Short mmCIF file of C-alpha atoms in Angstrom, two decimals:
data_model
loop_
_atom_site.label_atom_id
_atom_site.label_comp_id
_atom_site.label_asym_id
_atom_site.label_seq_id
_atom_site.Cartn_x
_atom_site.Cartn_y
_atom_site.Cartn_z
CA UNK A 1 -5.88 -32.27 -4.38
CA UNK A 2 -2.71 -31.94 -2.60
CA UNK A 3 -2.24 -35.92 -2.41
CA UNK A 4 -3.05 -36.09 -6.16
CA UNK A 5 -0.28 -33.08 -6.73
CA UNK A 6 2.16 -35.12 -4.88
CA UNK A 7 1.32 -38.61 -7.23
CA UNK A 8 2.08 -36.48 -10.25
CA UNK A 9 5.07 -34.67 -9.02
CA UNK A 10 6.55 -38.08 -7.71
CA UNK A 11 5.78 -39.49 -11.03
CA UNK A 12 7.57 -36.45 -13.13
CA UNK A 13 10.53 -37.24 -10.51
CA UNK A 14 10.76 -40.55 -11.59
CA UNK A 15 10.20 -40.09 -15.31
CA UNK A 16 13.16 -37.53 -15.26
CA UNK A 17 15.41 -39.32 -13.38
CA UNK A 18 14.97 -42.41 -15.59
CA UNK A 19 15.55 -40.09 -18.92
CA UNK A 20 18.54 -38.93 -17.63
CA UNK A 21 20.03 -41.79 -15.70
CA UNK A 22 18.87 -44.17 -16.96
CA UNK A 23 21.06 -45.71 -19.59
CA UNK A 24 23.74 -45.20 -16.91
CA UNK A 25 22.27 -47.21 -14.54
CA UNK A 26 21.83 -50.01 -17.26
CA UNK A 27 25.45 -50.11 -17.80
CA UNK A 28 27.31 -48.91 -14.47
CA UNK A 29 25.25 -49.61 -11.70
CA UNK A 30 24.37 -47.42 -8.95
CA UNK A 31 27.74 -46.47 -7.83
CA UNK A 32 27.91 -45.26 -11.73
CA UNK A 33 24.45 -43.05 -11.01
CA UNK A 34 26.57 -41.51 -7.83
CA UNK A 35 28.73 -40.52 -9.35
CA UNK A 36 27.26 -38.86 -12.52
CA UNK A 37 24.81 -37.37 -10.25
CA UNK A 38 27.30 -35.76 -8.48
CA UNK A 39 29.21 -34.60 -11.61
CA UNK A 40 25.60 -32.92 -12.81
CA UNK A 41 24.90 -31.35 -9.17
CA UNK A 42 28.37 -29.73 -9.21
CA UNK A 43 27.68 -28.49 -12.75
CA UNK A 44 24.36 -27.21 -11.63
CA UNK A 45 25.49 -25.21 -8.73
CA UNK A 46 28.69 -23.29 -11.04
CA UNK A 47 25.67 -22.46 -13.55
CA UNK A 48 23.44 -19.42 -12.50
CA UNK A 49 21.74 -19.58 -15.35
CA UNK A 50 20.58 -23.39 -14.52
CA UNK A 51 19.71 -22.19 -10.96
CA UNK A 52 17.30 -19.64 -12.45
CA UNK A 53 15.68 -22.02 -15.10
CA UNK A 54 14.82 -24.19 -11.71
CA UNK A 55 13.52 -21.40 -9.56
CA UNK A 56 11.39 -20.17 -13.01
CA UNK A 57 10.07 -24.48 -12.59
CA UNK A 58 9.42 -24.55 -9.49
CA UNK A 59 7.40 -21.44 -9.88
CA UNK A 60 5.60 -23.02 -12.42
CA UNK A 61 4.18 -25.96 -11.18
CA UNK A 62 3.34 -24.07 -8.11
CA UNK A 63 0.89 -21.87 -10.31
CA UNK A 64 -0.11 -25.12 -12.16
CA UNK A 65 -1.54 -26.62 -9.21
CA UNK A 66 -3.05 -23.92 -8.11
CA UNK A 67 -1.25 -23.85 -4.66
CA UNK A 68 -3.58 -22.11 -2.19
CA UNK A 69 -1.90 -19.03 0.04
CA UNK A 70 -1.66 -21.35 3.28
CA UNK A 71 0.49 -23.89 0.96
CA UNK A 72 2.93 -21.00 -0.76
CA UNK A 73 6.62 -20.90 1.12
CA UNK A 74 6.90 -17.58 2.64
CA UNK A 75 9.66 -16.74 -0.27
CA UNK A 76 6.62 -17.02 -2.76
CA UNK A 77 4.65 -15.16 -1.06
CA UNK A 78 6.98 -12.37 -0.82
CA UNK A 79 8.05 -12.36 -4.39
CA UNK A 80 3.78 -11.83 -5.05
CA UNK A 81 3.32 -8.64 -2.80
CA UNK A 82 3.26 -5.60 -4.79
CA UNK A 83 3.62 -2.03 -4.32
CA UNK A 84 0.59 0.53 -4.48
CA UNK A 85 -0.19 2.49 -7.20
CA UNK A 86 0.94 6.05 -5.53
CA UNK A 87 -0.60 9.35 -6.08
CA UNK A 88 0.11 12.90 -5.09
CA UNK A 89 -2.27 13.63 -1.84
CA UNK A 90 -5.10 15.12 -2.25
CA UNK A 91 -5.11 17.42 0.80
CA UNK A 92 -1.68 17.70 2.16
CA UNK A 93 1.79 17.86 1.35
CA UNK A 94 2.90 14.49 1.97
CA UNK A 95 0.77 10.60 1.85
CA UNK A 96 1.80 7.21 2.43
CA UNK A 97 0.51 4.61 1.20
CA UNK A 98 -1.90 7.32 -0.51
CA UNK A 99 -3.28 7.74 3.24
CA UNK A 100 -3.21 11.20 4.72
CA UNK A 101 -3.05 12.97 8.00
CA UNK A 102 -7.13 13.15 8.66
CA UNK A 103 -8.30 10.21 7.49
CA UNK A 104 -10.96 7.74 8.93
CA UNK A 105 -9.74 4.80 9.89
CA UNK A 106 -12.48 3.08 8.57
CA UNK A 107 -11.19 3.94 4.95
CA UNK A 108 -7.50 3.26 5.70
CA UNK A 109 -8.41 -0.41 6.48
CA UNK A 110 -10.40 -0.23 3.38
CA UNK A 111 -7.43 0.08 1.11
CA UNK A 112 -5.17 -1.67 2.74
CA UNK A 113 -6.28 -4.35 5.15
CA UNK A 114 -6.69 -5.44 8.93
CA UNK A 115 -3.69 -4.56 11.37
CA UNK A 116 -1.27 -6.73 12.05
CA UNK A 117 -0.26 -5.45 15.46
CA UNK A 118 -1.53 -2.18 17.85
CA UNK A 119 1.11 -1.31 20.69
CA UNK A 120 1.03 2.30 22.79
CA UNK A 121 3.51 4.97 21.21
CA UNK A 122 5.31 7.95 23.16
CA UNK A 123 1.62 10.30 22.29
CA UNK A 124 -0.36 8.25 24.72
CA UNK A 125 -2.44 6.68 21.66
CA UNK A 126 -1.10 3.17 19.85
CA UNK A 127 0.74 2.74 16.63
CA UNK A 128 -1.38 0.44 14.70
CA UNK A 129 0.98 -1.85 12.21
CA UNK A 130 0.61 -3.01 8.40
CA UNK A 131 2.12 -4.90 6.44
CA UNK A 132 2.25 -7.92 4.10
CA UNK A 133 5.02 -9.81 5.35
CA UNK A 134 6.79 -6.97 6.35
CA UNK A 135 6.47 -5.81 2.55
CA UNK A 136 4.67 -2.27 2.51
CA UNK A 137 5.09 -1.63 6.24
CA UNK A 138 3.97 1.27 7.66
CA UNK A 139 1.98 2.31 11.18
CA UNK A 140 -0.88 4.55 11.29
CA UNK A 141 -1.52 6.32 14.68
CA UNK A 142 -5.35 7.32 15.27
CA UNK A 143 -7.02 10.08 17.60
CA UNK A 144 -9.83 9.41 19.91
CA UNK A 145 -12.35 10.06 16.82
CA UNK A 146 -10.68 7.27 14.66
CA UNK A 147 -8.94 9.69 12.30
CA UNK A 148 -5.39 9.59 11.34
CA UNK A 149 -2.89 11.74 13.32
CA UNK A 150 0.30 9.65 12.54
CA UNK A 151 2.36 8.08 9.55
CA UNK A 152 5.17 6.48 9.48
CA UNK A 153 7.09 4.42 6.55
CA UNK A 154 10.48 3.28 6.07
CA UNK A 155 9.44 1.90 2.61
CA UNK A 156 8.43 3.05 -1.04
CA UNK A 157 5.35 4.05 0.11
CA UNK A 158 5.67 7.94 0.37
CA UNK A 159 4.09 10.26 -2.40
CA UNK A 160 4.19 13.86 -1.79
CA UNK A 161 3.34 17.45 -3.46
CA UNK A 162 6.94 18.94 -3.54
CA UNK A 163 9.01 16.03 -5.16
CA UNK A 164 10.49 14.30 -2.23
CA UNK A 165 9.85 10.93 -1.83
CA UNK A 166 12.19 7.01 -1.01
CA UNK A 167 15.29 7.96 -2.24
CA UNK A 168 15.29 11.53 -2.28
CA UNK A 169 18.88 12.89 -1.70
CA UNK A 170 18.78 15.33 1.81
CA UNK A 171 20.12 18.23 -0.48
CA UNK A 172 17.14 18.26 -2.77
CA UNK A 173 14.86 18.16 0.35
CA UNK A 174 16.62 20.74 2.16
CA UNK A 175 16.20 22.95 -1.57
CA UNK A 176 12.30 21.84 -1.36
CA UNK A 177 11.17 23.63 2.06
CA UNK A 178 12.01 25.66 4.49
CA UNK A 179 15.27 25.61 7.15
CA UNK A 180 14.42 22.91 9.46
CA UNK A 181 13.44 23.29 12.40
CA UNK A 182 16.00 24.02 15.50
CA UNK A 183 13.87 23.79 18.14
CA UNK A 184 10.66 22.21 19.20
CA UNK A 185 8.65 23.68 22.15
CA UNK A 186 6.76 21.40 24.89
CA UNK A 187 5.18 24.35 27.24
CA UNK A 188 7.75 26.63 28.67
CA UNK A 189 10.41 24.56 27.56
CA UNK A 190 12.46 24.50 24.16
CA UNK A 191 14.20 21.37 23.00
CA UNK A 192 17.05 21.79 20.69
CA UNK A 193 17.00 19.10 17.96
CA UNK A 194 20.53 17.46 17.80
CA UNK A 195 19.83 15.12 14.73
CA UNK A 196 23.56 15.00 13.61
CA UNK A 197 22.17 15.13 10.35
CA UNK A 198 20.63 12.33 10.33
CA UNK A 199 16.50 13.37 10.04
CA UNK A 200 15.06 16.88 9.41
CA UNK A 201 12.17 18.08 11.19
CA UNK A 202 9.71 20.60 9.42
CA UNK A 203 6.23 22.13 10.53
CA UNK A 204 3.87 21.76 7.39
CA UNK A 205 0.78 22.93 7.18
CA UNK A 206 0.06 22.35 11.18
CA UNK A 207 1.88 18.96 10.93
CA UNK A 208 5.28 17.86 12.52
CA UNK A 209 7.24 16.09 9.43
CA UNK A 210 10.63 14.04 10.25
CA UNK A 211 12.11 12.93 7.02
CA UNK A 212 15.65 10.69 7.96
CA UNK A 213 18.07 9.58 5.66
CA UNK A 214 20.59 6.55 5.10
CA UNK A 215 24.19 8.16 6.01
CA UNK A 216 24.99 5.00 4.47
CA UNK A 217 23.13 5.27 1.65
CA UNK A 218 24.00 8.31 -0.05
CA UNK A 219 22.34 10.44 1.88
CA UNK A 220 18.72 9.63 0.69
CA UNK A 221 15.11 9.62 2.49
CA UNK A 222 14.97 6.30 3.89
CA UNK A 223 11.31 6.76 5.88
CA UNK A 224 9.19 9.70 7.08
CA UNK A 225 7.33 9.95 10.23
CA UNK A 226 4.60 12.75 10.14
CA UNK A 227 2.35 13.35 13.28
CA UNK A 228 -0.48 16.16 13.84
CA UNK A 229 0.28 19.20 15.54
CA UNK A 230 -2.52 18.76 17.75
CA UNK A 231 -0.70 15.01 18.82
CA UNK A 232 2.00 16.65 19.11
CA UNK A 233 1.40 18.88 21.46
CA UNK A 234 -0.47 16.57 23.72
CA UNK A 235 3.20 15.19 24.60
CA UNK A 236 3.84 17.98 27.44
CA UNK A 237 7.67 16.66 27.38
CA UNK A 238 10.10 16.01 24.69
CA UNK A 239 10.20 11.77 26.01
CA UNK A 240 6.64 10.19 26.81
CA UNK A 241 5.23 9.25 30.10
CA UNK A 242 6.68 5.75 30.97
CA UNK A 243 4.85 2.92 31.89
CA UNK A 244 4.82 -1.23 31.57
CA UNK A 245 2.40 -0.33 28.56
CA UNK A 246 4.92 2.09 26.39
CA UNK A 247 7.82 -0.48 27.00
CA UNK A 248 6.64 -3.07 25.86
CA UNK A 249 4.99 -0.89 22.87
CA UNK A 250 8.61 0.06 22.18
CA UNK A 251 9.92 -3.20 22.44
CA UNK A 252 7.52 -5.05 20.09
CA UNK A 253 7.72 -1.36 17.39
CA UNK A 254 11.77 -1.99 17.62
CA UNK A 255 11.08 -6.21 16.61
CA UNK A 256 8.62 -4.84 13.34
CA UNK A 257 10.97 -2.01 12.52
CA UNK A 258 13.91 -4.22 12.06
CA UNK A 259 12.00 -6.73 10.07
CA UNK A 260 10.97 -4.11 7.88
CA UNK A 261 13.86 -2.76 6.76
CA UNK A 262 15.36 -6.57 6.84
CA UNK A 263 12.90 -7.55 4.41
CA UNK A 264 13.09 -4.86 2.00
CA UNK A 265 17.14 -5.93 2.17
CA UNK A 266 15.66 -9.07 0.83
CA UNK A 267 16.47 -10.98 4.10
CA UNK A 268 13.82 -13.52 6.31
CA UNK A 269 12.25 -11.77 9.04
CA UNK A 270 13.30 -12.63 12.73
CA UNK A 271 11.31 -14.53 14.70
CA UNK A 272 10.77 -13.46 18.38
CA UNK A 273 12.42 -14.84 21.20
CA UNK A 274 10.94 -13.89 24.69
CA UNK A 275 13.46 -15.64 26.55
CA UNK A 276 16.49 -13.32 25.09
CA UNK A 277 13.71 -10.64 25.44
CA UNK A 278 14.29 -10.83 29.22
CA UNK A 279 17.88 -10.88 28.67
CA UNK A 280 17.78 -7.48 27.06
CA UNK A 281 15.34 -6.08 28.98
CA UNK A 282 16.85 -6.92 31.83
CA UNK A 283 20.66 -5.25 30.40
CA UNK A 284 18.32 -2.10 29.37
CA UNK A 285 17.08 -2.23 33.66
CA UNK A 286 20.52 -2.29 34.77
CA UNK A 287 21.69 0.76 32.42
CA UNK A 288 18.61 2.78 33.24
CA UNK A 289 18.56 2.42 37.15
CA UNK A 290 22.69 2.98 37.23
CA UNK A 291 23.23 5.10 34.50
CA UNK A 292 25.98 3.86 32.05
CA UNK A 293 25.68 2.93 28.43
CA UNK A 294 27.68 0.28 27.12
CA UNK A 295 27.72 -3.58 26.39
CA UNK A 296 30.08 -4.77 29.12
CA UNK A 297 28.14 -4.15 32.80
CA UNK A 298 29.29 -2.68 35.74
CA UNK A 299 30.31 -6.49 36.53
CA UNK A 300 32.05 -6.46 33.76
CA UNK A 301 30.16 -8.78 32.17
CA UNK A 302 29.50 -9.40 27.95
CA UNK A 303 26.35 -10.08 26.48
CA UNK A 304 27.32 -13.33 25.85
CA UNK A 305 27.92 -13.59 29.32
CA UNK A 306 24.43 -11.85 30.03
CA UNK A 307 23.13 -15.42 28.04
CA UNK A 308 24.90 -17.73 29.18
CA UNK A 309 23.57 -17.16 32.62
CA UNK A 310 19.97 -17.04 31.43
CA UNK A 311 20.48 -20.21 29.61
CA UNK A 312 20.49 -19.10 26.61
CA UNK A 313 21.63 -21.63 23.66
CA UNK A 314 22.98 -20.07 20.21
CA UNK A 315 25.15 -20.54 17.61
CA UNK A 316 25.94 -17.17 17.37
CA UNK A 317 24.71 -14.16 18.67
CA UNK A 318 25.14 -9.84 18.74
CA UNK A 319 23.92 -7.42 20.46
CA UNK A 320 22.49 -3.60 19.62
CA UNK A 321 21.97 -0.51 22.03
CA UNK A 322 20.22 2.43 22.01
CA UNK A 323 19.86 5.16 24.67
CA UNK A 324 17.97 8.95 24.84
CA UNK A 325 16.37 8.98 21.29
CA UNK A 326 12.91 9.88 21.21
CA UNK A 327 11.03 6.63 20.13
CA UNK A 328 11.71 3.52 18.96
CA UNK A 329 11.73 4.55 15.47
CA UNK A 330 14.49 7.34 16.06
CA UNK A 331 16.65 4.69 17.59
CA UNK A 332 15.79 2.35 14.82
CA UNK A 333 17.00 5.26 12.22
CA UNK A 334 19.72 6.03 14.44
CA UNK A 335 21.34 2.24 14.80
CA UNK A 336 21.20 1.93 10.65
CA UNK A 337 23.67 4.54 10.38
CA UNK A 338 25.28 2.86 12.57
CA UNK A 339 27.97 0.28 10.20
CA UNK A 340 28.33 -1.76 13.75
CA UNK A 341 24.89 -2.08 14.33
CA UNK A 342 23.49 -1.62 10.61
CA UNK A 343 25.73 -4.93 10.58
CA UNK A 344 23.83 -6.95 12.92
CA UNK A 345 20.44 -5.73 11.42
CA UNK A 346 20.91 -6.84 8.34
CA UNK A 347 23.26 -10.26 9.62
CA UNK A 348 21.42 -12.74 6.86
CA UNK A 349 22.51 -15.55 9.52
CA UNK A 350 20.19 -14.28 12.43
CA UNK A 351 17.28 -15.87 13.18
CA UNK A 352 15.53 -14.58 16.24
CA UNK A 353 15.39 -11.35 18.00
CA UNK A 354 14.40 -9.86 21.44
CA UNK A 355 14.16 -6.62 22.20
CA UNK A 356 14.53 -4.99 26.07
CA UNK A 357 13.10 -1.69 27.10
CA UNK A 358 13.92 0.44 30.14
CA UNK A 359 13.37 4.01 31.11
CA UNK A 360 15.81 6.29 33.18
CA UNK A 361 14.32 8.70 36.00
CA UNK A 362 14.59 11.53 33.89
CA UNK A 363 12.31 9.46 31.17
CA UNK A 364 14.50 8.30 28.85
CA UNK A 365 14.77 5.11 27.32
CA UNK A 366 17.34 2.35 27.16
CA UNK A 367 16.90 -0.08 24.00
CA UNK A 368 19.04 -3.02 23.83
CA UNK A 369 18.47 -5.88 21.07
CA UNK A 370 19.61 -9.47 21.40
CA UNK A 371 19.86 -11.22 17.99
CA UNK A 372 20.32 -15.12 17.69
CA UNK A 373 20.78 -18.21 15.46
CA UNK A 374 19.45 -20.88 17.85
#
């Protein structure tokens, strides 16, 4: 089939070049068929409404031929994924993906799919990942029974029982429920919650619910992160326990998190690049064990000078950091509302990414990202 689809598209080719050029070629040559060409491709490219007639085409004889998934592009693909059907939950105050807190896994994967990645999260169990392409991405943390006991979205994916859902302005939700919470308590101790406005935490019905919003974005619920109390309260200390395990879990949750929200900016994902990984990692190391924060090291070096060193060939190149939040999708939240950093997330030009994780002795980690066009 796909040698036969090839015959006939070479053939409309030719049969379409010939309509149009050929009378010209007749009577000019081929320097004449240069040039016209080049008249009708500069005409082409100042018309929009051309370019969309072609795109509509090549659409076309894609579904013609009956192009199977494996041959779509990845654009295609993208431009096929659709959003659920969302309903109010059934049992609490907030779904995604019309999956709530409580749920067997076994039905989760039922209505949306296989994972596409498992890593360990700060609560000792793993965020599980899913997504289409990035499109509809969400992770689903499970309990030792296989039922849910974490959601998170940064997508259109959130339905809930009191009107606040992707897009929601912060004063509505702040009109919705209760005064957020100040304070959360791990034993003896009480944490204050310094959010700078950027997330709200509430306790609903015996779940933790952190709703953050785009600063840049008017203000608006840009994802949700709901976990069990239960969960919750297994994490004796505000940070989780480190270990080789939860770095790299953080590392490879930072890589899907920016994809996410690069893809629903209708931008390729980032492919990952384990030799700039080391680079990072190794920048996140260095501020952990001598406790500084900031791009130039205590040699005074760049991170383009961090790169060059480890032989690391770009075109061009940026670099993100992160230190003290909670997770790596409340230093995720906190870089997009940061324009610097928001910046080199959503860079259209980037191409690869690698992502560095380090903990302090107090716990704490260090993030640092590394973004490339190789």
């Amino acid at each position: 089939m796909p040698k036969l689809r090839n015959i006939l598209l070479l053939l409309i080719v030719v049969f379409g070049f010939w309509h149009f050029y050929g009378e010209t070629l007749k009577e000019s040559g081929v320097s004449g068929v240069l040039g016209k060409f080049q008249s009708d491709l500069h005409a082409i490219k100042e018309n929009p409404k051309i370019n969309e007639t072609i795109e509509s085409l090549q659409f076309q004889v894609q579904h013609l031929f009956k192009i199977s998934p494996q041959e779509e592009s990845q654009e295609l693909k993208q431009k096929m994924v659709k959003k659920p059907n969302l309903k109010n939950p059934d049992d609490q105050i907030f779904s995604v993906h019309n999956i709530e807190i409580g749920d067997a896994r076994a039905e989760v994967e039922k209505k949306i799919g296989t994972p596409n990645r498992s890593t360990m999260n700060e609560y000792g169990v793993e965020w599980v990942a899913y997504h289409e392409q990035y499109h509809n991405f969400m992770m689903v943390a499970y309990d030792e029974d296989d039922l849910v006991a974490g959601l998170y979205t940064d997508q259109d994916l959130i339905a809930s029982k009191i009107d606040v859902t992707y897009g929601t302005p912060r004063e509505s939700v702040l009109e919705t429920n209760d005064d957020p919470l100040q304070y959360i308590r791990k034993g003896w101790v009480s944490y204050q919650i310094n959010s700078n406005d950027e997330y709200d935490l509430f306790l609903m019905d015996d779940q933790y619910v952190t709703i953050f919003y785009d600063q840049q974005e008017k203000n608006t619920v840009t994802a949700i992160l709901i976990i069990d109390e239960k969960l919750e309260q297994r994490k004796e200390k505000i940070y989780g326990e480190p270990s080789d395990e939860l770095k790299e879990g953080f590392e490879y949750q930072l890589f899907d998190l920016t994809n996410a929200v690069r893809v629903k900016n209708g931008l390729p994902a980032l492919t990952w690049d384990e030799a700039v990984m080391k680079t990072a990692r190794g920048h996140s190391t260095d501020m952990a064990e001598n406790d500084y924060f900031n791009h130039t090291n205590l040699e005074g070096k760049s991170p383009f000078d961090r790169m060059a060193e480890d032989d690391i060939v770009y075109q061009m190149a940026g670099e993100n950091i992160a230190m003290g939040q909670f997770s790596s999708i409340f230093a995720h939240e906190g870089l997009m509302n940061s324009p610097g950093h928001r910046k080199n997330i959503l860079q259209k030009d980037f191409q690869a990414l690698g992502v560095g994780v380090d903990f302090n002795k107090d716990g704490q980690p260090y993030f640092t990202e590394n973004f490339l066009s190789p």
